[in-house]
Each structure stands twice: as structure tokens, then as C-alpha cells.
């Protein structure tokens, strides 16, 4: 890593800051700050993230740092003229087929075919899934370790299309956490899954499926194209 690379990163994170004090949330906040400033292109912002990724990767290899927080951070969408970050339905199925586990596969499909935000998926409970009326009721969101109302502040219902219905049906046959009050997408203790680790698996699935790198949030664009 050359000194000019470090000069643009040190002012944000501090020269005396330990690498193990920087988590994925701080990396995401750094990216959001660069976007809000409006001075850098998406390509340059992603270059900054790549620089950070290399720093942490070396720290893992040389100094035994346990995790690389940049690996689970969102990248800034970079589109050439005419590009769009939605996946086709068949590509979503391919992504799910390359997921690390059954829950991730269902998560990717439900995100793409319902348009729910990540916090809404983390807050989803089985009682919110109305199979008879083929609806998903979005009643809450789980973000930053707290449960609250959806981003809009209002409860809404979205259609449960076939792809999402099948994914949820498969997940409902797991051994535990299938009661009405249980969360749909959970960790081993039945609590909301860890966000940055899921993002790392998401990028791994994209790579394994040989699909273009997109953000997890971009899965919502697939839902927006279903009627087109």
C-alpha cells in the first residue's frame, strides 16, 4: 500500500486507531459520507474501499486479525451507460442455488421477489406470512440492534409471488424456529442474523454464480421489474 493511498484514509479513521476497532458499520458510514460529499465518482469510492480491503486482508494474514470488516460492506453501485442493477428472475434462482445454506437461498429469493428491505427481512416473523391470501405483511424492521416500525413508518402488505412462496415454504420445514412468533431469518439462537457476515456470503454466492457484483439492496430492483 503506497503512502498516497494511506494519506486519504488516515484522516477518516485516525492514525492511532486500531484496525480491530473498525467494524463494518464504520466502513458503511465512511462510504455513505463520501457519497454525501459528492466529490468522488462511484469508481473512486470503490477504489477507496478496495484499498481498505487490502489493508485489512494483510492484517489478517500477517497479524492474525480475525475478520475483514470491508468484506461485508456495501459497494457503491457503478453502472456504465445502459446498465441496470436488477437481476432477472432466472439470475435470482441461480444466485439462490449458489447460496451457502438454505436460509441464505430463501433470503435472496424473498428479498428479490417481495422488495423487502434488509431491516424488514430481519424483522419478519412467520405470523407476517399470510399464505392463504398470498401476502407478506411488513410490520417492523430490525436495524442497528433495535426493532422498530418499517422505514415508511406504516405497515404495508406486499404480494407473495410463487418464487418467494416456494422459498418460504421450504424454510418453514426446518427443525426449529417455525412458530408464529419466531423470526423467519435467524441465527443459531433464533435471533436476527448478523448482517455483515450475510453480506460476505451474498458476494460469495454472486461470484460462484458468475453474476455481476451488485449490492444486497439492489435485489429490490428485481421486484420492481416483475410486471414490466
Short mmCIF file of C-alpha atoms in Angstrom, two decimals, residues 18-222:
data_model
loop_
_atom_site.label_atom_id
_atom_site.label_comp_id
_atom_site.label_asym_id
_atom_site.label_seq_id
_atom_site.Cartn_x
_atom_site.Cartn_y
_atom_site.Cartn_z
CA UNK A 18 -6.51 0.10 15.91
CA UNK A 19 -7.76 -1.96 12.99
CA UNK A 20 -9.78 -4.19 15.32
CA UNK A 21 -11.75 -1.10 16.40
CA UNK A 22 -13.13 -0.60 12.89
CA UNK A 23 -16.23 -2.65 12.09
CA UNK A 24 -18.43 -2.99 9.01
CA UNK A 25 -20.82 -0.29 10.23
CA UNK A 26 -17.94 2.21 10.26
CA UNK A 27 -16.93 1.19 6.74
CA UNK A 28 -20.51 1.65 5.52
CA UNK A 29 -20.65 5.04 7.25
CA UNK A 30 -17.41 6.04 5.51
CA UNK A 31 -18.85 5.11 2.11
CA UNK A 32 -22.09 6.99 2.85
CA UNK A 33 -20.07 10.07 3.84
CA UNK A 34 -18.14 10.01 0.57
CA UNK A 35 -21.39 9.70 -1.39
CA UNK A 36 -22.97 12.60 0.51
CA UNK A 37 -19.96 14.83 -0.15
CA UNK A 38 -20.47 14.32 -3.90
CA UNK A 39 -16.81 14.89 -4.78
CA UNK A 40 -15.87 11.37 -5.88
CA UNK A 41 -17.20 9.05 -8.56
CA UNK A 42 -18.59 5.65 -7.65
CA UNK A 43 -15.49 4.08 -9.20
CA UNK A 44 -13.19 6.14 -6.96
CA UNK A 45 -15.25 5.38 -3.85
CA UNK A 46 -14.97 1.68 -4.61
CA UNK A 47 -11.22 2.13 -5.08
CA UNK A 48 -11.03 3.58 -1.58
CA UNK A 49 -12.92 0.55 -0.27
CA UNK A 50 -10.56 -1.75 -2.17
CA UNK A 51 -7.62 -0.01 -0.51
CA UNK A 52 -9.16 -0.60 2.89
CA UNK A 53 -9.92 -4.22 2.00
CA UNK A 54 -6.25 -4.78 1.12
CA UNK A 55 -5.11 -3.23 4.41
CA UNK A 56 -7.37 -5.47 6.46
CA UNK A 57 -6.54 -8.54 4.36
CA UNK A 58 -2.83 -8.03 5.06
CA UNK A 59 -3.59 -7.53 8.75
CA UNK A 60 -5.43 -10.86 8.76
CA UNK A 61 -2.53 -12.63 7.08
CA UNK A 62 0.35 -11.01 8.95
CA UNK A 63 -1.10 -10.05 12.33
CA UNK A 64 -3.97 -12.52 12.79
CA UNK A 65 -6.82 -10.01 12.63
CA UNK A 66 -9.90 -12.27 12.92
CA UNK A 67 -12.17 -10.59 10.36
CA UNK A 68 -12.07 -8.16 7.46
CA UNK A 69 -14.90 -5.64 8.03
CA UNK A 70 -14.70 -4.38 4.45
CA UNK A 71 -15.64 -7.80 3.08
CA UNK A 72 -19.21 -7.37 4.35
CA UNK A 73 -19.59 -3.70 3.43
CA UNK A 74 -21.74 -2.50 0.58
CA UNK A 75 -20.02 -1.28 -2.59
CA UNK A 76 -21.14 1.87 -4.33
CA UNK A 77 -23.14 0.92 -7.46
CA UNK A 78 -21.18 1.70 -10.59
CA UNK A 79 -23.08 1.43 -13.84
CA UNK A 80 -21.94 2.00 -17.36
CA UNK A 81 -24.40 3.69 -19.67
CA UNK A 82 -27.42 1.45 -20.17
CA UNK A 83 -26.61 -0.82 -17.22
CA UNK A 84 -29.23 -1.60 -14.55
CA UNK A 85 -28.65 -3.35 -11.28
CA UNK A 86 -31.71 -5.62 -11.29
CA UNK A 87 -31.27 -9.36 -11.65
CA UNK A 88 -33.56 -11.30 -13.94
CA UNK A 89 -35.75 -13.92 -12.25
CA UNK A 90 -33.56 -16.72 -13.61
CA UNK A 91 -30.47 -15.00 -12.22
CA UNK A 92 -32.05 -14.80 -8.78
CA UNK A 93 -32.69 -18.55 -8.92
CA UNK A 94 -29.05 -19.07 -9.93
CA UNK A 95 -27.91 -16.88 -7.04
CA UNK A 96 -30.02 -18.89 -4.60
CA UNK A 97 -28.65 -22.15 -5.98
CA UNK A 98 -25.14 -20.97 -5.12
CA UNK A 99 -26.01 -19.79 -1.61
CA UNK A 100 -24.03 -21.18 1.32
CA UNK A 101 -27.11 -22.54 3.08
CA UNK A 102 -30.87 -22.94 2.70
CA UNK A 103 -31.70 -19.86 4.72
CA UNK A 104 -29.49 -17.63 2.59
CA UNK A 105 -31.08 -19.09 -0.54
CA UNK A 106 -34.54 -18.25 0.78
CA UNK A 107 -33.39 -14.81 1.94
CA UNK A 108 -32.07 -13.88 -1.51
CA UNK A 109 -35.27 -15.02 -3.21
CA UNK A 110 -37.62 -13.35 -0.74
CA UNK A 111 -35.63 -10.10 -0.96
CA UNK A 112 -35.78 -10.15 -4.75
CA UNK A 113 -39.39 -11.22 -5.15
CA UNK A 114 -41.02 -9.15 -2.38
CA UNK A 115 -38.90 -6.00 -2.42
CA UNK A 116 -38.46 -6.02 1.37
CA UNK A 117 -35.53 -4.06 2.76
CA UNK A 118 -32.83 -5.84 4.74
CA UNK A 119 -34.09 -4.50 8.08
CA UNK A 120 -37.62 -5.64 7.20
CA UNK A 121 -36.35 -9.12 6.37
CA UNK A 122 -34.51 -9.27 9.70
CA UNK A 123 -37.71 -8.22 11.48
CA UNK A 124 -40.01 -10.61 9.62
CA UNK A 125 -41.87 -13.24 11.67
CA UNK A 126 -43.82 -16.26 10.46
CA UNK A 127 -47.09 -14.63 11.59
CA UNK A 128 -46.42 -11.96 8.97
CA UNK A 129 -46.53 -14.51 6.15
CA UNK A 130 -50.15 -14.92 5.03
CA UNK A 131 -50.08 -17.96 2.78
CA UNK A 132 -53.86 -18.08 2.31
CA UNK A 133 -54.08 -14.53 1.00
CA UNK A 134 -50.60 -14.74 -0.57
CA UNK A 135 -49.34 -11.65 1.20
CA UNK A 136 -46.39 -10.66 3.34
CA UNK A 137 -47.30 -8.08 5.98
CA UNK A 138 -44.40 -5.70 6.67
CA UNK A 139 -44.97 -4.67 10.28
CA UNK A 140 -41.48 -3.96 11.63
CA UNK A 141 -37.82 -3.50 10.84
CA UNK A 142 -34.75 -4.63 12.77
CA UNK A 143 -31.78 -2.29 12.34
CA UNK A 144 -28.79 -1.31 14.48
CA UNK A 145 -29.76 -3.84 17.11
CA UNK A 146 -33.26 -2.47 17.64
CA UNK A 147 -36.71 -3.37 16.38
CA UNK A 148 -38.98 -0.57 15.20
CA UNK A 149 -41.51 0.34 12.54
CA UNK A 150 -40.77 -0.04 8.82
CA UNK A 151 -38.82 2.77 7.16
CA UNK A 152 -42.03 4.37 5.88
CA UNK A 153 -43.47 4.29 9.40
CA UNK A 154 -46.53 2.45 8.11
CA UNK A 155 -47.48 -1.21 7.96
CA UNK A 156 -47.89 -2.42 4.39
CA UNK A 157 -48.56 -5.68 2.59
CA UNK A 158 -46.78 -6.97 -0.49
CA UNK A 159 -47.82 -9.83 -2.78
CA UNK A 160 -46.31 -13.24 -2.16
CA UNK A 161 -45.38 -14.38 -5.65
CA UNK A 162 -44.65 -18.01 -6.46
CA UNK A 163 -40.86 -17.81 -6.17
CA UNK A 164 -40.96 -16.22 -2.72
CA UNK A 165 -43.77 -18.51 -1.57
CA UNK A 166 -41.77 -21.60 -2.50
CA UNK A 167 -38.67 -20.31 -0.75
CA UNK A 168 -40.59 -19.58 2.45
CA UNK A 169 -42.38 -22.93 2.32
CA UNK A 170 -39.05 -24.73 2.14
CA UNK A 171 -37.69 -22.73 5.04
CA UNK A 172 -40.80 -23.38 7.14
CA UNK A 173 -39.88 -27.09 7.27
CA UNK A 174 -36.66 -26.57 9.22
CA UNK A 175 -36.36 -28.21 12.62
CA UNK A 176 -36.64 -25.09 14.80
CA UNK A 177 -37.96 -21.53 14.78
CA UNK A 178 -41.14 -22.11 12.78
CA UNK A 179 -43.78 -20.87 15.24
CA UNK A 180 -45.78 -17.71 14.50
CA UNK A 181 -43.72 -15.59 16.90
CA UNK A 182 -40.39 -16.86 15.58
CA UNK A 183 -38.33 -14.82 13.18
CA UNK A 184 -38.14 -16.12 9.63
CA UNK A 185 -34.45 -15.37 9.12
CA UNK A 186 -32.40 -16.16 12.21
CA UNK A 187 -29.04 -17.04 13.67
CA UNK A 188 -28.41 -20.25 15.60
CA UNK A 189 -30.20 -18.82 18.65
CA UNK A 190 -33.30 -17.66 16.78
CA UNK A 191 -32.26 -14.01 16.86
CA UNK A 192 -31.77 -11.74 13.81
CA UNK A 193 -28.86 -12.91 11.66
CA UNK A 194 -25.58 -10.99 11.59
CA UNK A 195 -25.67 -8.52 8.73
CA UNK A 196 -22.04 -8.23 7.63
CA UNK A 197 -21.48 -12.00 7.61
CA UNK A 198 -24.57 -12.43 5.44
CA UNK A 199 -23.26 -9.82 3.00
CA UNK A 200 -19.99 -11.70 2.69
CA UNK A 201 -21.91 -14.87 1.83
CA UNK A 202 -24.04 -12.87 -0.62
CA UNK A 203 -20.95 -11.69 -2.51
CA UNK A 204 -19.56 -15.24 -2.43
CA UNK A 205 -22.81 -16.52 -3.98
CA UNK A 206 -22.69 -13.85 -6.69
CA UNK A 207 -19.13 -14.85 -7.54
CA UNK A 208 -19.94 -18.57 -7.51
CA UNK A 209 -22.90 -17.94 -9.84
CA UNK A 210 -20.66 -15.77 -12.06
CA UNK A 211 -23.07 -12.85 -11.73
CA UNK A 212 -22.11 -9.17 -11.72
CA UNK A 213 -21.38 -7.63 -8.32
CA UNK A 214 -24.42 -5.78 -7.01
CA UNK A 215 -25.45 -4.61 -3.55
CA UNK A 216 -27.84 -6.70 -1.48
CA UNK A 217 -30.17 -3.70 -1.56
CA UNK A 218 -30.26 -3.96 -5.36
CA UNK A 219 -32.23 -7.21 -5.11
CA UNK A 220 -35.25 -4.95 -4.52
CA UNK A 221 -34.95 -3.77 -8.13
CA UNK A 222 -35.95 -7.25 -9.31
#
